Amino acid sequence: MVMALFNDFFRGRKVLITGHTGFKGSWLTLWLHRLGADITGISLLPQTQPNLFSLLNIESLCQHHVCDIRDQPALATLINKVKPEIVFHLAAQPLVRASYREPIETFSTNVMGTANLLEALRSSATVKSVVMVTTDKVYQNQEVERPYQEDDRLGGHDPYSASKAASELIIDCYRNSFLAEQGIALASARAGNVIGGGDWSDDRLIPDAIRAWQNKQPLNIRRPESIRPWQHVLEPLFGYMKLAHDLYHQPELSGAFNFGPETSEAATVRHVISTAQQIYSSGDVIWHDVPEGVHEAGLLTLDTTKSHGMLNIRSLWDLNETLKRTINWYSEHENGTTAQALCEADIAAYEALL
């Protein structure tokens, strides 16, 4: 059981999560609550309707604060009041296509929001380990088959990727200049292409598919041959928790970590949607052979050797299991099963494999 694995590490411990109203943040808050953590959440209000935060009643599982991470004085005041030991930073503008429409908001949130949080942590006497979640898109993408390693060059064609690459530089700066000497272990977690029940964001593959098929409309696929390292949401979340746990006891682990499936599990958008279509048992797709819209990376895979070796973690659900659980989550929810029951069942099934 995960309790035994973490030796009850999170029970009663003060944990701060930024972005707890989002898709991944809601799942993480629910899971840490199961582990007995004393959670404080800082975030904007949910950005979609419906949203997992409301369906899971996350507000009842934590001390919920609406705060914009771009407001440095307000953020610092909250952190000084909460006095957390563990920090998970997930708050972000997380969408590539939205970043083209709103580049300044993307940079201010992802770059200055990250800097504001790190600056607030400088005055903390309680924080011991910090996991800053960025993305697998921080690497300067060369469209090559070799998976990216943590020491590869950072970059970003689109505003979202560039903002996250910039935040990695800020994280490294604060670790070396300030936080390491204060005894605060700081790591960045690079993961992306996360799927699972309860995501209703725009311009994400599975949510777009579910919306289209539930409304009896065809799904338009812009870039069917794009390759990504797809993974169930519980995979990186377990990695973040394991990283926070290990950093607490081994601050020398501070640095960047990739989280993703085995390289062989990377797959094209065409394969993912074709498999999802079979599981859903209906739904039309319109494939566009010529890529449409703004630039997006065509080929992206991650080398997860470091997280495998240093954190001793492996992916537990392959792509087929991930898609089966994700599509079934939405189908069962549409048929009346509560989000609470569905999420608890997925977490319990994942924990049983640990």
Short mmCIF file of C-alpha atoms in Angstrom, two decimals:
data_model
loop_
_atom_site.label_atom_id
_atom_site.label_comp_id
_atom_site.label_asym_id
_atom_site.label_seq_id
_atom_site.Cartn_x
_atom_site.Cartn_y
_atom_site.Cartn_z
CA MET A 1 0.00 0.00 0.00
CA VAL A 2 1.10 3.56 -0.63
CA MET A 3 0.78 4.32 3.10
CA ALA A 4 3.48 1.77 3.84
CA LEU A 5 5.62 3.00 0.93
CA PHE A 6 5.68 6.55 2.25
CA ASN A 7 5.81 5.36 5.87
CA ASP A 8 2.86 7.63 6.65
CA PHE A 9 5.09 10.55 5.63
CA PHE A 10 2.29 12.89 4.58
CA ARG A 11 -0.02 12.25 7.55
CA GLY A 12 -0.50 15.49 9.49
CA ARG A 13 2.19 17.23 7.49
CA LYS A 14 1.48 20.75 6.18
CA VAL A 15 1.38 20.69 2.39
CA LEU A 16 0.84 23.66 0.09
CA ILE A 17 -0.51 23.11 -3.43
CA THR A 18 -0.71 25.95 -5.92
CA GLY A 19 -3.18 25.30 -8.72
CA HIS A 20 -5.34 22.97 -6.61
CA THR A 21 -8.47 23.99 -8.53
CA GLY A 22 -7.14 22.59 -11.81
CA PHE A 23 -7.38 19.08 -13.23
CA LYS A 24 -4.09 17.72 -11.90
CA GLY A 25 -4.32 19.84 -8.77
CA SER A 26 -7.71 18.40 -7.86
CA TRP A 27 -6.49 14.82 -8.30
CA LEU A 28 -3.37 15.59 -6.22
CA THR A 29 -5.38 17.23 -3.44
CA LEU A 30 -7.74 14.26 -3.25
CA TRP A 31 -4.85 11.78 -3.11
CA LEU A 32 -2.89 13.69 -0.47
CA HIS A 33 -6.06 14.03 1.60
CA ARG A 34 -6.36 10.22 1.48
CA LEU A 35 -2.83 10.12 2.87
CA GLY A 36 -3.74 12.38 5.77
CA ALA A 37 -1.97 15.57 4.70
CA ASP A 38 -2.94 18.97 6.13
CA ILE A 39 -3.44 20.75 2.81
CA THR A 40 -3.61 24.39 1.87
CA GLY A 41 -4.55 25.29 -1.69
CA ILE A 42 -3.76 28.55 -3.48
CA SER A 43 -5.25 29.11 -6.91
CA LEU A 44 -7.61 31.03 -9.13
CA LEU A 45 -11.17 29.77 -9.42
CA PRO A 46 -11.73 26.78 -11.75
CA GLN A 47 -11.44 27.72 -15.41
CA THR A 48 -13.91 25.21 -16.91
CA GLN A 49 -17.49 24.16 -16.44
CA PRO A 50 -17.89 21.43 -15.36
CA ASN A 51 -14.70 21.05 -13.33
CA LEU A 52 -13.22 18.36 -11.11
CA PHE A 53 -12.59 20.76 -8.22
CA SER A 54 -16.31 21.33 -7.73
CA LEU A 55 -17.36 17.76 -8.47
CA LEU A 56 -14.96 16.41 -5.84
CA ASN A 57 -15.78 19.21 -3.37
CA ILE A 58 -12.05 19.82 -3.03
CA GLU A 59 -12.74 22.96 -1.02
CA SER A 60 -13.83 20.73 1.87
CA LEU A 61 -10.55 18.77 1.78
CA CYS A 62 -8.19 21.69 2.28
CA GLN A 63 -7.80 25.28 3.36
CA HIS A 64 -8.91 26.89 0.12
CA HIS A 65 -7.55 30.30 -0.89
CA VAL A 66 -8.28 32.21 -4.08
CA CYS A 67 -5.07 34.05 -4.87
CA ASP A 68 -3.33 35.04 -8.09
CA ILE A 69 0.31 33.92 -7.99
CA ARG A 70 1.16 37.09 -9.91
CA ASP A 71 0.28 39.04 -6.74
CA GLN A 72 3.57 38.65 -4.89
CA PRO A 73 2.62 40.43 -1.63
CA ALA A 74 -0.63 38.44 -1.25
CA LEU A 75 1.14 35.18 -2.07
CA ALA A 76 3.95 35.85 0.40
CA THR A 77 1.47 36.75 3.14
CA LEU A 78 -0.41 33.47 2.66
CA ILE A 79 2.73 31.35 2.69
CA ASN A 80 4.03 33.04 5.83
CA LYS A 81 0.69 32.37 7.47
CA VAL A 82 0.40 28.72 6.38
CA LYS A 83 4.01 27.71 7.18
CA PRO A 84 4.07 24.60 4.96
CA GLU A 85 6.74 21.92 5.00
CA ILE A 86 6.07 20.57 1.49
CA VAL A 87 5.17 22.64 -1.57
CA PHE A 88 3.78 21.46 -4.90
CA HIS A 89 3.62 24.21 -7.52
CA LEU A 90 1.10 23.42 -10.26
CA ALA A 91 -0.51 26.83 -10.89
CA ALA A 92 0.01 27.84 -14.50
CA GLN A 93 -1.46 28.87 -17.81
CA PRO A 94 -1.14 25.33 -19.18
CA LEU A 95 -2.33 25.44 -22.81
CA VAL A 96 -0.17 25.85 -25.91
CA ARG A 97 -2.84 27.29 -28.21
CA ALA A 98 -4.09 29.66 -25.50
CA SER A 99 -0.53 30.95 -25.13
CA TYR A 100 -0.59 32.17 -28.73
CA ARG A 101 -3.76 34.14 -27.99
CA GLU A 102 -2.54 35.47 -24.63
CA PRO A 103 1.27 35.48 -24.57
CA ILE A 104 1.67 38.21 -21.94
CA GLU A 105 -0.71 36.49 -19.52
CA THR A 106 1.13 33.21 -20.14
CA PHE A 107 4.53 34.74 -19.40
CA SER A 108 3.33 36.69 -16.38
CA THR A 109 1.70 33.61 -14.85
CA ASN A 110 4.29 30.97 -15.70
CA VAL A 111 7.44 33.05 -15.34
CA MET A 112 6.71 35.76 -12.78
CA GLY A 113 4.26 33.54 -10.89
CA THR A 114 7.06 31.01 -10.43
CA ALA A 115 9.50 33.74 -9.37
CA ASN A 116 6.97 35.16 -6.91
CA LEU A 117 6.51 31.78 -5.25
CA LEU A 118 10.23 31.13 -4.99
CA GLU A 119 10.81 34.61 -3.58
CA ALA A 120 8.15 33.97 -0.95
CA LEU A 121 9.86 30.71 0.02
CA ARG A 122 13.11 32.57 0.75
CA SER A 123 11.62 33.87 3.99
CA SER A 124 10.19 30.51 5.07
CA ALA A 125 11.64 28.78 8.11
CA THR A 126 9.45 25.67 7.68
CA VAL A 127 9.65 24.56 4.04
CA LYS A 128 11.85 21.51 3.46
CA SER A 129 11.03 20.22 -0.01
CA VAL A 130 9.52 21.85 -3.09
CA VAL A 131 8.36 20.28 -6.35
CA MET A 132 7.85 22.78 -9.17
CA VAL A 133 5.82 21.27 -12.01
CA THR A 134 6.81 22.48 -15.48
CA THR A 135 6.29 20.41 -18.64
CA ASP A 136 7.85 18.00 -21.10
CA LYS A 137 7.81 20.89 -23.61
CA VAL A 138 10.68 22.79 -21.96
CA TYR A 139 13.24 21.24 -24.31
CA GLN A 140 14.38 22.88 -27.53
CA ASN A 141 12.56 20.47 -29.81
CA GLN A 142 14.71 19.18 -32.65
CA GLU A 143 12.01 16.80 -33.97
CA VAL A 144 14.37 13.86 -33.49
CA GLU A 145 13.63 10.34 -32.29
CA ARG A 146 16.06 10.50 -29.37
CA PRO A 147 14.12 11.07 -26.11
CA TYR A 148 15.07 14.24 -24.23
CA GLN A 149 17.19 14.01 -21.08
CA GLU A 150 17.19 16.44 -18.17
CA ASP A 151 20.48 18.06 -19.25
CA ASP A 152 19.37 18.74 -22.83
CA ARG A 153 19.10 22.32 -24.02
CA LEU A 154 15.95 24.20 -22.99
CA GLY A 155 13.87 26.21 -25.42
CA GLY A 156 10.39 26.88 -26.73
CA HIS A 157 8.87 27.82 -30.07
CA ASP A 158 5.47 28.77 -28.65
CA PRO A 159 4.86 31.15 -25.71
CA TYR A 160 3.76 28.32 -23.40
CA SER A 161 6.88 26.22 -23.97
CA ALA A 162 9.14 29.27 -23.78
CA SER A 163 7.51 30.40 -20.53
CA LYS A 164 8.05 27.01 -18.95
CA ALA A 165 11.65 26.83 -20.16
CA ALA A 166 12.21 30.27 -18.63
CA SER A 167 10.68 29.11 -15.37
CA GLU A 168 13.19 26.24 -15.30
CA LEU A 169 16.02 28.78 -15.42
CA ILE A 170 14.43 30.72 -12.56
CA ILE A 171 14.03 27.53 -10.51
CA ASP A 172 17.70 26.66 -11.05
CA CYS A 173 18.74 30.21 -10.15
CA TYR A 174 16.80 30.27 -6.87
CA ARG A 175 18.04 26.81 -5.93
CA ASN A 176 21.70 27.78 -6.44
CA SER A 177 21.53 31.37 -5.22
CA PHE A 178 19.23 31.13 -2.21
CA LEU A 179 17.28 28.02 -1.28
CA ALA A 180 19.99 25.35 -1.12
CA GLU A 181 21.89 27.24 1.56
CA GLN A 182 18.64 27.59 3.52
CA GLY A 183 18.17 23.83 3.56
CA ILE A 184 15.23 23.86 1.13
CA ALA A 185 15.38 21.03 -1.41
CA LEU A 186 14.01 22.20 -4.77
CA ALA A 187 13.24 20.12 -7.86
CA SER A 188 11.42 20.66 -11.13
CA ALA A 189 9.15 17.96 -12.55
CA ARG A 190 8.82 17.73 -16.31
CA ALA A 191 5.75 15.83 -17.44
CA GLY A 192 3.04 16.35 -19.99
CA ASN A 193 0.40 14.77 -22.18
CA VAL A 194 -1.46 13.70 -19.09
CA ILE A 195 -4.89 12.13 -19.52
CA GLY A 196 -7.49 10.89 -17.07
CA GLY A 197 -11.08 11.41 -16.01
CA GLY A 198 -12.28 14.85 -15.04
CA ASP A 199 -10.41 17.05 -17.49
CA TRP A 200 -12.69 19.44 -19.41
CA SER A 201 -10.01 21.84 -20.70
CA ASP A 202 -10.16 23.19 -24.24
CA ASP A 203 -7.64 22.06 -26.86
CA ARG A 204 -6.76 18.81 -25.12
CA LEU A 205 -7.11 15.60 -27.06
CA ILE A 206 -9.27 13.36 -24.88
CA PRO A 207 -11.51 16.14 -23.47
CA ASP A 208 -12.07 17.35 -27.05
CA ALA A 209 -12.98 13.79 -28.09
CA ILE A 210 -15.37 13.28 -25.19
CA ARG A 211 -17.12 16.61 -25.83
CA ALA A 212 -17.56 15.84 -29.52
CA TRP A 213 -18.75 12.27 -29.10
CA GLN A 214 -21.12 12.98 -26.23
CA ASN A 215 -22.68 15.71 -28.38
CA LYS A 216 -22.90 13.33 -31.39
CA GLN A 217 -20.47 15.49 -33.36
CA PRO A 218 -17.35 14.45 -35.29
CA LEU A 219 -13.95 15.06 -33.70
CA ASN A 220 -11.58 17.14 -35.84
CA ILE A 221 -7.95 16.03 -35.53
CA ARG A 222 -5.42 18.64 -36.64
CA ARG A 223 -2.18 16.66 -36.41
CA PRO A 224 -2.83 12.92 -36.43
CA GLU A 225 0.81 11.88 -36.78
CA SER A 226 2.14 13.90 -33.83
CA ILE A 227 3.86 11.66 -31.28
CA ARG A 228 3.64 12.25 -27.52
CA PRO A 229 4.49 10.37 -24.28
CA TRP A 230 0.89 9.86 -23.07
CA GLN A 231 0.36 8.87 -19.42
CA HIS A 232 -2.44 8.57 -16.89
CA VAL A 233 -2.66 11.50 -14.49
CA LEU A 234 -1.88 9.27 -11.49
CA GLU A 235 1.54 8.36 -12.90
CA PRO A 236 3.18 11.81 -12.66
CA LEU A 237 1.26 12.65 -9.48
CA PHE A 238 2.73 9.62 -7.76
CA GLY A 239 6.11 10.74 -9.10
CA TYR A 240 5.65 14.23 -7.64
CA MET A 241 4.76 12.80 -4.23
CA LYS A 242 7.68 10.37 -4.31
CA LEU A 243 10.00 13.20 -5.32
CA ALA A 244 8.77 15.44 -2.49
CA HIS A 245 9.21 12.57 0.00
CA ASP A 246 12.72 11.72 -1.19
CA LEU A 247 13.83 15.37 -1.37
CA TYR A 248 12.80 15.81 2.26
CA HIS A 249 15.21 13.06 3.31
CA GLN A 250 17.82 13.50 0.56
CA PRO A 251 18.10 17.17 -0.44
CA GLU A 252 21.03 16.28 -2.69
CA LEU A 253 18.41 14.97 -5.16
CA SER A 254 17.49 18.58 -5.98
CA GLY A 255 17.35 19.13 -9.73
CA ALA A 256 15.19 18.37 -12.74
CA PHE A 257 13.30 15.10 -13.30
CA ASN A 258 11.39 13.79 -16.32
CA PHE A 259 8.20 11.84 -15.64
CA GLY A 260 6.61 9.78 -18.38
CA PRO A 261 5.93 6.33 -19.77
CA GLU A 262 8.47 3.98 -21.27
CA THR A 263 9.73 5.42 -24.55
CA SER A 264 8.09 2.51 -26.40
CA GLU A 265 4.71 3.72 -25.06
CA ALA A 266 4.90 7.03 -26.95
CA ALA A 267 2.22 7.01 -29.64
CA THR A 268 0.69 9.07 -32.42
CA VAL A 269 -2.48 11.07 -31.96
CA ARG A 270 -4.04 8.78 -34.60
CA HIS A 271 -3.31 5.69 -32.50
CA VAL A 272 -4.61 7.28 -29.31
CA ILE A 273 -7.88 8.43 -30.88
CA SER A 274 -8.42 5.19 -32.80
CA THR A 275 -8.00 3.24 -29.56
CA ALA A 276 -10.24 5.64 -27.65
CA GLN A 277 -12.86 5.28 -30.39
CA GLN A 278 -12.88 1.51 -29.97
CA ILE A 279 -13.25 1.79 -26.20
CA TYR A 280 -16.02 4.39 -26.49
CA SER A 281 -17.76 2.16 -29.09
CA SER A 282 -18.93 5.13 -31.15
CA GLY A 283 -17.91 8.57 -32.33
CA ASP A 284 -16.79 9.94 -35.68
CA VAL A 285 -13.40 11.43 -36.50
CA ILE A 286 -12.33 13.78 -39.28
CA TRP A 287 -8.62 13.38 -39.94
CA HIS A 288 -6.79 16.38 -41.42
CA ASP A 289 -3.75 15.20 -43.39
CA VAL A 290 -2.22 18.69 -43.55
CA PRO A 291 -1.43 20.11 -40.07
CA GLU A 292 -3.71 23.01 -39.22
CA GLY A 293 -3.33 26.03 -36.96
CA VAL A 294 -0.34 27.40 -35.08
CA HIS A 295 2.97 25.57 -34.75
CA GLU A 296 3.05 22.61 -32.37
CA ALA A 297 5.83 20.07 -31.92
CA GLY A 298 5.43 16.96 -34.04
CA LEU A 299 7.68 14.53 -32.16
CA LEU A 300 8.32 14.57 -28.41
CA THR A 301 9.49 11.77 -26.13
CA LEU A 302 11.22 11.78 -22.74
CA ASP A 303 14.09 9.80 -21.26
CA THR A 304 12.94 8.80 -17.75
CA THR A 305 16.10 6.93 -16.76
CA LYS A 306 16.86 9.43 -13.99
CA SER A 307 13.48 9.14 -12.23
CA HIS A 308 13.58 5.36 -12.64
CA GLY A 309 17.05 5.07 -11.15
CA MET A 310 17.07 7.79 -8.48
CA LEU A 311 13.43 7.63 -7.37
CA ASN A 312 12.84 3.94 -8.15
CA ILE A 313 9.53 4.52 -9.93
CA ARG A 314 8.06 2.91 -13.04
CA SER A 315 4.91 3.44 -15.06
CA LEU A 316 2.23 1.04 -13.83
CA TRP A 317 -0.44 1.51 -16.51
CA ASP A 318 0.37 1.13 -20.20
CA LEU A 319 -1.35 3.24 -22.84
CA ASN A 320 -4.22 0.82 -23.40
CA GLU A 321 -5.01 0.65 -19.68
CA THR A 322 -4.69 4.43 -19.43
CA LEU A 323 -7.14 5.00 -22.27
CA LYS A 324 -9.55 2.35 -21.00
CA ARG A 325 -9.69 3.91 -17.54
CA THR A 326 -9.98 7.44 -18.93
CA ILE A 327 -12.75 6.74 -21.44
CA ASN A 328 -14.65 4.59 -18.96
CA TRP A 329 -14.41 7.39 -16.36
CA TYR A 330 -16.24 9.79 -18.66
CA SER A 331 -18.78 7.19 -19.77
CA GLU A 332 -19.62 6.13 -16.23
CA HIS A 333 -19.80 9.74 -15.09
CA GLU A 334 -22.23 10.54 -17.91
CA ASN A 335 -24.31 7.57 -16.73
CA GLY A 336 -24.55 8.93 -13.18
CA THR A 337 -21.56 7.62 -11.23
CA THR A 338 -20.06 10.37 -9.09
CA ALA A 339 -16.64 11.85 -9.80
CA GLN A 340 -15.73 11.04 -6.19
CA ALA A 341 -16.44 7.32 -6.65
CA LEU A 342 -14.61 7.18 -9.99
CA CYS A 343 -11.49 9.00 -8.78
CA GLU A 344 -11.34 7.01 -5.53
CA ALA A 345 -11.62 3.77 -7.52
CA ASP A 346 -8.78 4.75 -9.85
CA ILE A 347 -6.52 5.78 -6.97
CA ALA A 348 -7.28 2.55 -5.07
CA ALA A 349 -6.52 0.48 -8.18
CA TYR A 350 -3.23 2.32 -8.69
CA GLU A 351 -2.23 2.00 -5.03
CA ALA A 352 -2.89 -1.75 -5.18
CA LEU A 353 -0.09 -2.09 -7.75
CA LEU A 354 2.54 -0.30 -5.66
#
